[in-house]
Amino acid sequence: MQGFAGFMWLLSMALIVFSGFALIDAATRREDGYRAAGKQSKPFWLIVLGIAFAVNLIFNILSFLPVIGLIATIVYMVDVRPALRGLPGGGRNRRGSSSDGPYGPYNGGR
């Protein structure tokens, strides 16, 4: 029985780390990237992933709420994150150069 409890603890920790990573990743993406990718808004995903993270911290892995949080985290990681990463700049909050226009850097007509 002690081995099962240890396995469940490791599984719970892995779920917490996974949902925490997804929450941090969602927080570092640009707001307009979500709209450009045709996904829900950034506040929507931050709320969903924040609730999933909190549920994983509070509830036992054997209850159904962490499973719902896991599903939401998987949806973000499999669907939303690749769409955001496919955008120019990876959808991250990065500053461009002063010559960047709406369609990329200006190269002087070359």
Coordinates of N, CA and C in Angstrom, one line a residue:
M1 N 0.8 -1.2 0.0 CA 0.0 0.0 0.0 C 0.9 1.3 0.0
Q2 N 2.0 1.2 0.6 CA 2.9 2.3 0.7 C 3.4 2.7 -0.7
G3 N 3.7 1.7 -1.5 CA 4.1 1.9 -2.9 C 3.1 2.6 -3.7
F4 N 1.8 2.2 -3.5 CA 0.7 2.9 -4.3 C 0.6 4.4 -3.8
A5 N 0.7 4.6 -2.6 CA 0.7 6.0 -2.1 C 1.8 6.8 -2.6
G6 N 3.0 6.3 -2.7 CA 4.1 7.0 -3.3 C 3.9 7.3 -4.7
F7 N 3.4 6.3 -5.5 CA 3.1 6.5 -6.9 C 2.0 7.6 -7.1
M8 N 1.0 7.6 -6.3 CA 0.0 8.6 -6.4 C 0.5 10.0 -6.0
W9 N 1.4 10.1 -5.1 CA 2.1 11.3 -4.7 C 2.9 11.9 -5.9
L10 N 3.7 11.0 -6.6 CA 4.4 11.4 -7.7 C 3.6 11.8 -8.9
L11 N 2.5 11.1 -9.1 CA 1.5 11.5 -10.1 C 0.9 12.8 -9.8
S12 N 0.6 13.1 -8.6 CA 0.0 14.4 -8.2 C 1.0 15.5 -8.4
M13 N 2.3 15.3 -8.0 CA 3.3 16.3 -8.3 C 3.5 16.5 -9.7
A14 N 3.5 15.5 -10.6 CA 3.6 15.7 -12.0 C 2.5 16.5 -12.6
L15 N 1.3 16.3 -12.1 CA 0.1 17.0 -12.5 C 0.2 18.5 -12.1
I16 N 0.7 18.8 -10.9 CA 0.9 20.1 -10.5 C 2.0 20.8 -11.3
V17 N 3.1 20.2 -11.6 CA 4.1 20.8 -12.4 C 3.6 21.0 -13.9
F18 N 2.9 20.0 -14.4 CA 2.4 20.2 -15.8 C 1.4 21.3 -15.9
S19 N 0.5 21.4 -15.0 CA -0.5 22.5 -15.0 C 0.2 23.9 -14.7
G20 N 1.2 23.9 -13.8 CA 1.9 25.1 -13.6 C 2.7 25.6 -14.8
F21 N 3.3 24.6 -15.5 CA 4.0 25.0 -16.7 C 3.1 25.6 -17.7
A22 N 1.9 25.0 -17.9 CA 1.0 25.5 -18.9 C 0.5 26.9 -18.5
L23 N 0.3 27.1 -17.2 CA -0.2 28.4 -16.7 C 0.9 29.5 -17.0
I24 N 2.2 29.2 -16.7 CA 3.2 30.1 -17.0 C 3.4 30.4 -18.4
D25 N 3.3 29.3 -19.2 CA 3.4 29.5 -20.7 C 2.3 30.4 -21.2
A26 N 1.1 30.2 -20.8 CA -0.1 31.0 -21.2 C 0.1 32.4 -20.8
A27 N 0.7 32.7 -19.6 CA 0.9 34.0 -19.1 C 2.0 34.8 -19.9
T28 N 2.9 34.1 -20.5 CA 4.0 34.7 -21.3 C 3.7 35.0 -22.7
R29 N 2.6 34.5 -23.2 CA 2.2 34.6 -24.6 C 1.5 36.0 -24.8
R30 N 1.6 36.6 -26.0 CA 1.0 37.9 -26.2 C -0.5 37.7 -26.3
E31 N -1.2 38.8 -25.9 CA -2.7 38.8 -25.9 C -3.2 38.7 -27.4
D32 N -2.6 39.4 -28.3 CA -3.1 39.4 -29.7 C -2.8 38.1 -30.4
G33 N -1.9 37.3 -29.8 CA -1.6 36.1 -30.4 C -2.7 35.1 -30.3
Y34 N -3.4 35.2 -29.3 CA -4.6 34.3 -29.1 C -5.7 34.6 -30.1
R35 N -5.9 35.9 -30.4 CA -6.9 36.2 -31.4 C -6.4 35.9 -32.8
A36 N -5.1 36.1 -33.0 CA -4.5 35.8 -34.4 C -4.6 34.3 -34.6
A37 N -4.4 33.5 -33.6 CA -4.5 32.0 -33.8 C -5.9 31.5 -33.8
G38 N -6.9 32.4 -33.5 CA -8.3 31.9 -33.6 C -8.7 31.1 -32.4
K39 N -8.0 31.4 -31.2 CA -8.3 30.6 -30.0 C -9.1 31.6 -29.0
Q40 N -9.5 31.0 -27.9 CA -10.1 31.9 -26.9 C -9.1 32.9 -26.4
S41 N -9.6 33.9 -25.7 CA -8.7 35.0 -25.2 C -7.7 34.6 -24.2
K42 N -6.7 35.4 -24.0 CA -5.7 35.1 -23.0 C -6.3 35.1 -21.6
P43 N -7.2 36.0 -21.2 CA -7.8 35.9 -19.8 C -8.5 34.6 -19.6
F44 N -9.2 34.2 -20.6 CA -10.0 32.9 -20.5 C -9.0 31.7 -20.2
W45 N -7.9 31.6 -20.9 CA -7.0 30.5 -20.7 C -6.3 30.7 -19.3
L46 N -6.0 31.9 -18.9 CA -5.3 32.1 -17.6 C -6.3 31.7 -16.5
I47 N -7.5 32.0 -16.6 CA -8.5 31.6 -15.6 C -8.7 30.1 -15.6
V48 N -8.8 29.5 -16.7 CA -9.0 28.0 -16.8 C -7.8 27.3 -16.3
L49 N -6.6 27.7 -16.7 CA -5.4 27.1 -16.2 C -5.1 27.4 -14.8
G50 N -5.4 28.6 -14.3 CA -5.2 28.9 -12.9 C -6.1 28.1 -12.0
I51 N -7.4 27.9 -12.4 CA -8.3 27.0 -11.7 C -7.8 25.6 -11.7
A52 N -7.3 25.1 -12.8 CA -6.8 23.8 -12.9 C -5.6 23.6 -12.0
F53 N -4.7 24.6 -11.9 CA -3.5 24.5 -11.0 C -4.0 24.5 -9.6
A54 N -4.9 25.4 -9.2 CA -5.4 25.4 -7.8 C -6.1 24.1 -7.4
V55 N -6.9 23.5 -8.4 CA -7.6 22.3 -8.1 C -6.5 21.2 -7.9
N56 N -5.5 21.2 -8.7 CA -4.5 20.1 -8.5 C -3.7 20.3 -7.2
L57 N -3.6 21.5 -6.7 CA -3.0 21.7 -5.4 C -3.9 21.3 -4.2
I58 N -5.1 21.5 -4.4 CA -6.1 21.3 -3.2 C -6.6 19.9 -3.1
F59 N -7.1 19.4 -4.3 CA -7.8 18.1 -4.2 C -6.9 16.9 -4.5
N60 N -7.3 15.8 -4.0 CA -6.7 14.5 -4.2 C -6.8 14.1 -5.7
I61 N -5.8 13.4 -6.1 CA -5.7 13.0 -7.5 C -6.8 12.0 -7.9
L62 N -7.4 11.3 -6.9 CA -8.4 10.3 -7.2 C -9.8 11.0 -7.3
S63 N -10.0 12.2 -7.1 CA -11.3 12.9 -7.3 C -11.4 13.3 -8.7
F64 N -12.6 13.7 -9.2 CA -12.8 14.0 -10.6 C -12.4 15.4 -11.0
L65 N -12.2 16.3 -10.0 CA -11.9 17.7 -10.4 C -10.4 17.8 -11.0
P66 N -9.4 17.1 -10.4 CA -8.1 17.2 -11.1 C -8.1 16.6 -12.5
V67 N -9.0 15.6 -12.7 CA -9.1 15.0 -14.0 C -9.6 16.1 -15.0
I68 N -10.6 16.9 -14.6 CA -11.1 17.9 -15.5 C -10.0 19.0 -15.7
G69 N -9.3 19.3 -14.7 CA -8.2 20.3 -14.8 C -7.1 19.7 -15.8
L70 N -6.8 18.4 -15.7 CA -5.9 17.8 -16.6 C -6.3 17.9 -18.0
I71 N -7.6 17.6 -18.3 CA -8.2 17.7 -19.6 C -8.0 19.2 -20.2
A72 N -8.3 20.2 -19.3 CA -8.1 21.6 -19.8 C -6.7 21.9 -20.1
T73 N -5.8 21.4 -19.3 CA -4.3 21.6 -19.5 C -3.9 20.9 -20.8
I74 N -4.3 19.7 -21.0 CA -4.0 19.0 -22.2 C -4.5 19.7 -23.4
V75 N -5.7 20.2 -23.4 CA -6.3 21.0 -24.5 C -5.4 22.2 -24.8
Y76 N -4.9 22.9 -23.8 CA -4.1 24.0 -24.0 C -2.8 23.6 -24.6
M77 N -2.1 22.6 -24.1 CA -0.8 22.1 -24.5 C -0.8 21.5 -25.9
V78 N -1.9 20.9 -26.3 CA -2.0 20.2 -27.6 C -2.6 21.1 -28.7
D79 N -3.5 21.9 -28.3 CA -4.2 22.7 -29.4 C -3.7 24.2 -29.4
V80 N -3.8 24.9 -28.3 CA -3.6 26.3 -28.2 C -2.1 26.6 -28.3
R81 N -1.2 26.0 -27.5 CA 0.2 26.3 -27.5 C 0.8 26.1 -28.9
P82 N 0.6 25.0 -29.6 CA 1.2 24.9 -30.9 C 0.7 26.0 -31.9
A83 N -0.5 26.4 -31.8 CA -1.0 27.5 -32.6 C -0.3 28.8 -32.3
L84 N -0.1 29.1 -31.0 CA 0.6 30.3 -30.7 C 2.1 30.3 -31.1
R85 N 2.7 29.1 -30.9 CA 4.1 29.0 -31.3 C 4.3 29.1 -32.8
G86 N 3.3 28.8 -33.6 CA 3.3 28.9 -35.0 C 3.3 30.4 -35.5
L87 N 2.9 31.3 -34.7 CA 2.9 32.7 -35.1 C 4.3 33.3 -35.1
P88 N 4.5 34.4 -35.9 CA 5.8 35.0 -35.9 C 6.2 35.4 -34.5
G89 N 7.4 35.1 -34.2 CA 7.9 35.4 -32.8 C 7.5 34.4 -31.8
G90 N 6.8 33.4 -32.2 CA 6.3 32.4 -31.2 C 5.2 32.8 -30.3
G91 N 4.6 34.0 -30.6 CA 3.6 34.5 -29.7 C 4.0 35.0 -28.4
R92 N 5.3 35.2 -28.2 CA 5.9 35.6 -27.0 C 5.9 37.2 -26.9
N93 N 6.0 37.7 -25.7 CA 6.2 39.1 -25.5 C 7.6 39.5 -25.7
R94 N 7.9 39.8 -27.0 CA 9.2 40.3 -27.4 C 9.1 41.6 -28.0
R95 N 10.1 42.4 -27.8 CA 10.2 43.7 -28.5 C 10.9 43.5 -29.8
G96 N 10.3 44.1 -30.8 CA 10.9 44.1 -32.1 C 11.9 45.3 -32.3
S97 N 12.5 45.3 -33.4 CA 13.4 46.5 -33.6 C 12.5 47.7 -34.1
S98 N 13.2 48.8 -34.2 CA 12.4 50.0 -34.5 C 12.0 50.0 -36.0
S99 N 12.6 49.1 -36.8 CA 12.2 49.1 -38.2 C 11.1 48.0 -38.5
D100 N 10.6 47.4 -37.5 CA 9.6 46.3 -37.7 C 8.3 47.0 -38.0
G101 N 7.6 46.5 -39.0 CA 6.3 47.0 -39.4 C 5.3 45.9 -39.0
P102 N 4.0 46.1 -39.5 CA 3.0 45.2 -39.1 C 3.2 43.8 -39.8
Y103 N 4.0 43.7 -40.8 CA 4.2 42.4 -41.5 C 5.6 41.9 -41.4
G104 N 6.4 42.4 -40.4 CA 7.8 42.0 -40.2 C 8.7 43.1 -40.4
P105 N 10.0 42.9 -40.4 CA 11.0 43.9 -40.4 C 11.0 44.6 -41.8
Y106 N 11.3 45.9 -41.8 CA 11.5 46.6 -43.1 C 12.9 46.4 -43.5
N107 N 13.1 46.0 -44.8 CA 14.4 45.7 -45.3 C 14.9 46.8 -46.3
G108 N 14.2 47.9 -46.4 CA 14.7 49.0 -47.3 C 14.4 48.7 -48.7
G109 N 13.4 47.9 -49.1 CA 13.0 47.7 -50.5 C 14.0 46.7 -51.2
R110 N 14.7 46.0 -50.5 CA 15.6 45.0 -51.1 C 14.9 43.8 -51.5

